[in-house]
Amino acid sequence: MPNPIQIAEIAQAAGRAAAPLARELAEEAAQLLGHGSLAKSSLVETGLTRTGLQSAGTETAAKKLAINEALPKQLAAGEGGRALSLSEATSRAAAVPNPYLAEFNALQKDPSYRRAIDIARGRIDSSSSEYSLAFRQQREMRYGLTNKYAWAVPNQEALATIAAEGRVVEAGAGSGYWASLLRAMKTDVIAFDKHGTDLAANHFHKASPVKAWTDIARGDAAAVKPHGDRSLFMSFPPHDEPFAYDVLKNYRGNRFVYVGEGPGGVTGDDKFFNLLAKRWKEEKTVAIPNWEASDGFLRDALTVYVRR
């Protein structure tokens, strides 16, 4: 079902009505969506007009199109995409509880985890049975958190960098943990995942009986197409699968925030990185906490790209 942004594109193509009429229709749509001034500002901002909707069909039909199963809840979580300075975004990030980061840091100091890592990395001599046990232990401890939260661990600087982008669309949101923190910072985030909030169907999260951290709309790589007015955010896209490439190919905007490893790592595929190198240039990189595994550290980071 089309969402408010898609309806806005219809309106823009048909021509813009006078501002009072646009605001009047936005108010009507806001009542249907149930989100007051936020929905009004979001719909007016995207160019939703009475003239455009009438040319695309009846006003009643247009109103029905404006009602989306998931997006109204998501729009209600932000402030209409008001741009933040990095300092203001950092202050907001500091005020938001981040249990994943806290549990990650605590685990790094856990003696049993450290010993399991040291044995698995070969820093402590061990028998084959001790090695096998240590390998399983460190993996299970790590997976306990990655299943519950996400693979990438957000820190204040990473969250602030994304929030400073303003309006964001996240593809492959997983459990919704990153989106939940951004929304707690009053960032306007639309989050998609092909499984929506059904984590039992999500390979990366089904092992842990947890619920999604926030509202997530169902959507594949094409779901980002109508949201070129937002910065694209993608964290830890599946390794050696076409998802990351398909998302970036479908995205029509100019700013992309990527969290993951580089070429040859455990995120994305060759087509994705080739497209990234050809059409995008790096603007900024932010270090985030990295997981240590039996074969070394992950080398994931947050990188902001702009279209060439």
Coordinates of C-alpha atoms in Angstrom, one line a residue:
M1 CA 0.0 0.0 0.0
P2 CA 1.5 3.5 -0.9
N3 CA 2.6 5.6 2.0
P4 CA 2.4 9.3 2.6
I5 CA 5.7 10.0 0.8
Q6 CA 4.5 8.1 -2.3
I7 CA 1.2 10.1 -2.3
A8 CA 3.2 13.3 -2.0
E9 CA 5.1 12.3 -5.2
I10 CA 1.7 12.0 -7.0
A11 CA 0.7 15.4 -5.7
Q12 CA 4.0 17.0 -6.8
A13 CA 3.7 15.6 -10.3
A14 CA 0.2 17.0 -10.6
G15 CA 1.1 20.5 -9.4
R16 CA 1.2 22.3 -6.1
A17 CA -1.9 23.9 -4.7
A18 CA -1.9 27.0 -2.5
A19 CA -0.4 26.5 0.9
P20 CA -3.7 26.9 2.8
L21 CA -5.3 24.1 0.8
A22 CA -2.3 21.9 1.3
R23 CA -2.4 22.5 5.0
E24 CA -6.1 21.8 5.1
L25 CA -5.7 18.4 3.4
A26 CA -2.7 17.6 5.6
E27 CA -4.9 18.3 8.6
E28 CA -7.5 15.9 7.3
A29 CA -4.9 13.2 6.6
A30 CA -3.4 13.8 10.0
Q31 CA -6.8 13.1 11.6
L32 CA -7.0 9.8 9.7
L33 CA -3.4 8.9 10.6
G34 CA -4.0 10.0 14.2
H35 CA -0.8 11.8 14.8
G36 CA -1.6 15.5 15.1
S37 CA 0.9 18.2 14.2
L38 CA 3.6 15.7 13.4
A39 CA 1.6 14.1 10.6
K40 CA 0.5 17.6 9.4
S41 CA 4.1 18.9 9.1
S42 CA 5.3 15.7 7.5
L43 CA 2.6 15.6 4.9
V44 CA 2.8 19.3 4.1
E45 CA 6.6 19.1 4.0
T46 CA 6.5 16.4 1.3
G47 CA 4.1 18.4 -0.9
L48 CA 0.7 16.6 -0.3
T49 CA -1.9 18.9 -2.0
R50 CA -5.6 18.8 -2.7
T51 CA -5.1 19.5 -6.4
G52 CA -2.6 16.8 -6.9
L53 CA -4.7 14.2 -5.1
Q54 CA -7.8 15.1 -7.1
S55 CA -5.9 14.7 -10.3
A56 CA -4.7 11.3 -9.2
G57 CA -8.2 10.1 -8.2
T58 CA -10.9 10.8 -5.8
E59 CA -10.2 12.6 -2.5
T60 CA -11.7 9.7 -0.6
A61 CA -9.4 7.2 -2.3
A62 CA -6.4 9.3 -1.7
K63 CA -7.2 9.5 2.0
K64 CA -7.5 5.7 2.1
L65 CA -4.1 5.4 0.4
A66 CA -2.6 7.6 3.2
I67 CA -3.3 5.0 5.8
N68 CA -0.4 2.6 6.1
E69 CA -0.2 -0.3 8.4
A70 CA 3.2 0.5 9.9
L71 CA 4.4 4.0 8.9
P72 CA 2.0 6.1 11.1
K73 CA 3.6 4.6 14.2
Q74 CA 7.0 5.3 12.8
L75 CA 6.3 8.9 11.9
A76 CA 5.0 9.5 15.4
A77 CA 8.4 8.6 16.9
G78 CA 10.3 11.5 15.3
E79 CA 10.1 15.3 15.1
G80 CA 9.5 15.6 11.4
G81 CA 13.2 15.4 10.5
R82 CA 14.4 18.6 12.1
A83 CA 18.1 18.9 11.3
L84 CA 20.3 18.7 14.4
S85 CA 23.8 20.0 14.9
L86 CA 26.3 17.3 15.8
S87 CA 26.7 18.7 19.3
E88 CA 22.9 18.6 19.9
A89 CA 22.7 15.1 18.5
T90 CA 25.6 14.0 20.7
S91 CA 23.8 15.4 23.8
R92 CA 20.7 13.4 22.9
A93 CA 22.7 10.2 22.3
A94 CA 24.3 10.6 25.7
A95 CA 20.9 10.8 27.4
V96 CA 19.5 7.7 25.8
P97 CA 20.1 4.3 27.6
N98 CA 22.1 1.9 25.5
P99 CA 21.9 -1.5 27.1
Y100 CA 23.7 -3.3 24.3
L101 CA 26.8 -1.1 24.7
A102 CA 26.6 -1.6 28.5
E103 CA 26.3 -5.4 28.2
F104 CA 29.0 -5.5 25.5
N105 CA 31.5 -3.6 27.7
A106 CA 30.6 -5.8 30.7
L107 CA 31.3 -9.0 28.7
Q108 CA 34.7 -7.8 27.7
K109 CA 35.7 -7.8 31.4
D110 CA 34.1 -11.1 32.2
P111 CA 36.9 -13.5 33.1
S112 CA 35.2 -16.6 31.6
Y113 CA 34.7 -14.8 28.3
R114 CA 38.3 -13.4 28.3
R115 CA 39.7 -16.9 28.9
A116 CA 37.5 -18.4 26.2
I117 CA 38.6 -15.8 23.7
D118 CA 42.3 -16.3 24.7
I119 CA 42.1 -20.0 24.3
A120 CA 40.2 -19.7 21.0
R121 CA 42.7 -17.2 19.7
G122 CA 45.6 -19.5 20.7
R123 CA 47.0 -17.1 23.3
I124 CA 46.7 -19.9 26.0
D125 CA 47.9 -23.4 25.3
S126 CA 45.1 -25.9 25.6
S127 CA 44.1 -29.4 24.6
S128 CA 41.8 -30.0 21.7
S129 CA 38.8 -30.6 24.0
E130 CA 39.5 -27.3 25.9
Y131 CA 39.8 -25.5 22.6
S132 CA 36.5 -26.8 21.3
L133 CA 34.8 -25.9 24.6
A134 CA 36.3 -22.4 24.6
F135 CA 35.3 -21.9 21.0
R136 CA 31.7 -22.7 21.7
Q137 CA 31.6 -20.6 24.9
Q138 CA 32.9 -17.4 23.3
R139 CA 30.6 -17.9 20.3
E140 CA 27.5 -18.5 22.5
M141 CA 28.3 -15.5 24.7
R142 CA 28.6 -13.3 21.6
Y143 CA 25.6 -14.7 19.9
G144 CA 23.6 -14.1 23.1
L145 CA 23.9 -10.4 22.5
T146 CA 23.9 -10.2 18.7
N147 CA 20.7 -12.2 18.6
K148 CA 19.1 -10.0 21.2
Y149 CA 20.3 -6.6 19.8
A150 CA 22.3 -6.5 16.6
W151 CA 25.7 -7.4 15.2
A152 CA 27.0 -3.9 15.2
V153 CA 27.3 -2.2 18.6
P154 CA 26.2 1.5 18.5
N155 CA 28.0 4.1 20.5
Q156 CA 27.3 7.8 21.1
E157 CA 29.3 9.1 18.2
A158 CA 27.7 6.7 15.7
L159 CA 24.1 7.5 16.9
A160 CA 24.8 11.2 16.9
T161 CA 26.2 11.0 13.4
I162 CA 23.1 9.3 12.1
A163 CA 20.7 11.6 14.0
A164 CA 22.5 14.7 12.6
E165 CA 21.4 13.5 9.1
G166 CA 17.8 14.4 10.0
R167 CA 15.3 12.2 8.2
V168 CA 16.4 8.6 7.9
V169 CA 15.2 5.4 6.2
E170 CA 16.7 2.1 7.4
A171 CA 16.8 -1.0 5.3
G172 CA 17.3 -4.4 6.8
A173 CA 16.5 -3.1 10.3
G174 CA 16.7 -6.5 12.0
S175 CA 15.5 -6.4 15.6
G176 CA 15.1 -2.6 15.3
Y177 CA 17.6 -1.9 18.1
W178 CA 19.5 0.9 16.3
A179 CA 16.2 2.4 15.1
S180 CA 14.8 2.3 18.7
L181 CA 17.7 4.4 20.0
L182 CA 17.4 6.9 17.2
R183 CA 13.7 7.3 17.8
A184 CA 14.4 7.7 21.5
M185 CA 16.6 10.6 20.4
K186 CA 13.5 12.0 18.5
T187 CA 15.0 11.2 15.1
D188 CA 12.5 10.7 12.2
V189 CA 13.3 7.1 11.2
I190 CA 11.3 4.8 8.9
A191 CA 12.6 1.3 9.3
F192 CA 12.1 -1.7 7.0
D193 CA 12.9 -5.4 7.1
K194 CA 11.6 -8.2 5.0
H195 CA 10.5 -9.9 8.2
G196 CA 9.0 -6.8 9.8
T197 CA 8.8 -7.5 13.6
D198 CA 8.6 -11.2 13.1
L199 CA 12.0 -12.1 14.6
A200 CA 11.1 -15.8 14.7
A201 CA 11.4 -15.7 10.9
N202 CA 14.7 -13.8 11.0
H203 CA 17.8 -16.0 10.7
F204 CA 19.9 -13.5 12.6
H205 CA 17.6 -13.2 15.6
K206 CA 15.3 -16.2 15.8
A207 CA 17.7 -18.1 18.2
S208 CA 16.8 -15.7 21.0
P209 CA 13.2 -15.3 22.2
V210 CA 13.1 -11.5 22.0
K211 CA 10.7 -9.1 20.6
A212 CA 11.6 -6.3 18.2
W213 CA 12.8 -3.2 19.9
T214 CA 10.5 -0.8 17.9
D215 CA 8.0 -0.8 15.1
I216 CA 9.4 -2.2 11.8
A217 CA 7.6 -2.2 8.5
R218 CA 7.8 -5.2 6.2
G219 CA 9.7 -4.3 3.1
D220 CA 12.4 -5.6 0.7
A221 CA 15.2 -3.7 -1.0
A222 CA 12.7 -1.8 -3.2
A223 CA 11.0 -0.3 -0.1
V224 CA 13.6 2.6 -0.1
K225 CA 12.6 3.9 -3.5
P226 CA 10.0 6.4 -2.3
H227 CA 12.3 7.8 0.4
G228 CA 15.0 9.6 -1.6
D229 CA 14.3 12.6 0.6
R230 CA 15.8 10.7 3.6
S231 CA 19.3 9.6 4.3
L232 CA 19.7 5.8 3.8
F233 CA 21.0 3.8 6.8
M234 CA 22.0 0.2 6.5
S235 CA 23.8 -1.8 9.2
F236 CA 25.5 -5.2 8.7
P237 CA 23.7 -6.3 5.5
P238 CA 23.9 -10.0 4.9
H239 CA 27.3 -11.3 3.7
D240 CA 27.6 -12.5 0.1
E241 CA 24.0 -11.8 -0.7
P242 CA 22.5 -9.2 -3.1
F243 CA 20.5 -7.3 -0.5
A244 CA 22.9 -4.4 0.1
Y245 CA 23.5 -3.9 -3.6
D246 CA 19.8 -4.0 -4.4
V247 CA 19.0 -1.5 -1.6
L248 CA 21.7 0.9 -2.8
K249 CA 20.6 0.5 -6.5
N250 CA 17.0 1.3 -5.5
Y251 CA 17.8 4.3 -3.4
R252 CA 17.3 7.7 -5.1
G253 CA 18.7 10.0 -2.5
N254 CA 22.2 11.4 -2.0
R255 CA 23.4 10.4 1.5
F256 CA 24.1 6.9 2.8
V257 CA 25.2 5.8 6.3
Y258 CA 26.7 2.3 6.2
V259 CA 27.7 0.2 9.2
G260 CA 29.8 -2.9 8.4
E261 CA 33.1 -4.2 7.1
G262 CA 34.8 -3.3 3.9
P263 CA 35.4 -5.4 0.8
G264 CA 36.3 -9.0 1.6
G265 CA 34.6 -8.7 5.0
V266 CA 31.5 -10.3 6.4
T267 CA 29.0 -7.8 5.1
G268 CA 27.7 -7.1 1.7
D269 CA 29.0 -8.6 -1.6
D270 CA 31.3 -7.6 -4.4
K271 CA 28.6 -5.9 -6.5
F272 CA 27.6 -3.7 -3.5
F273 CA 31.2 -2.5 -2.9
N274 CA 31.8 -2.0 -6.6
L275 CA 28.7 0.2 -6.8
L276 CA 29.7 2.0 -3.7
A277 CA 33.2 2.8 -5.1
K278 CA 31.8 3.9 -8.5
R279 CA 28.9 6.1 -7.4
W280 CA 29.7 7.2 -3.9
K281 CA 32.5 9.0 -2.0
E282 CA 33.4 8.7 1.6
E283 CA 32.6 11.8 3.8
K284 CA 33.2 10.6 7.3
T285 CA 34.1 7.4 9.3
V286 CA 33.2 6.8 12.9
A287 CA 34.8 4.0 15.0
I288 CA 32.4 1.7 16.8
P289 CA 33.1 -1.2 19.3
N290 CA 34.2 -4.3 17.5
W291 CA 33.5 -7.9 18.4
E292 CA 36.5 -10.2 18.9
A293 CA 36.2 -13.8 17.6
S294 CA 38.3 -16.8 17.3
D295 CA 39.8 -15.6 14.0
G296 CA 40.3 -12.0 15.1
F297 CA 38.4 -8.8 15.5
L298 CA 35.6 -7.7 13.2
R299 CA 36.5 -4.5 11.4
D300 CA 33.1 -2.9 11.2
A301 CA 32.7 0.9 11.4
L302 CA 30.2 3.6 10.5
T303 CA 30.9 5.4 7.3
V304 CA 28.9 8.3 5.8
Y305 CA 28.9 8.5 2.0
V306 CA 27.6 11.1 -0.4
R307 CA 26.6 10.4 -4.0
R308 CA 29.2 11.4 -6.6

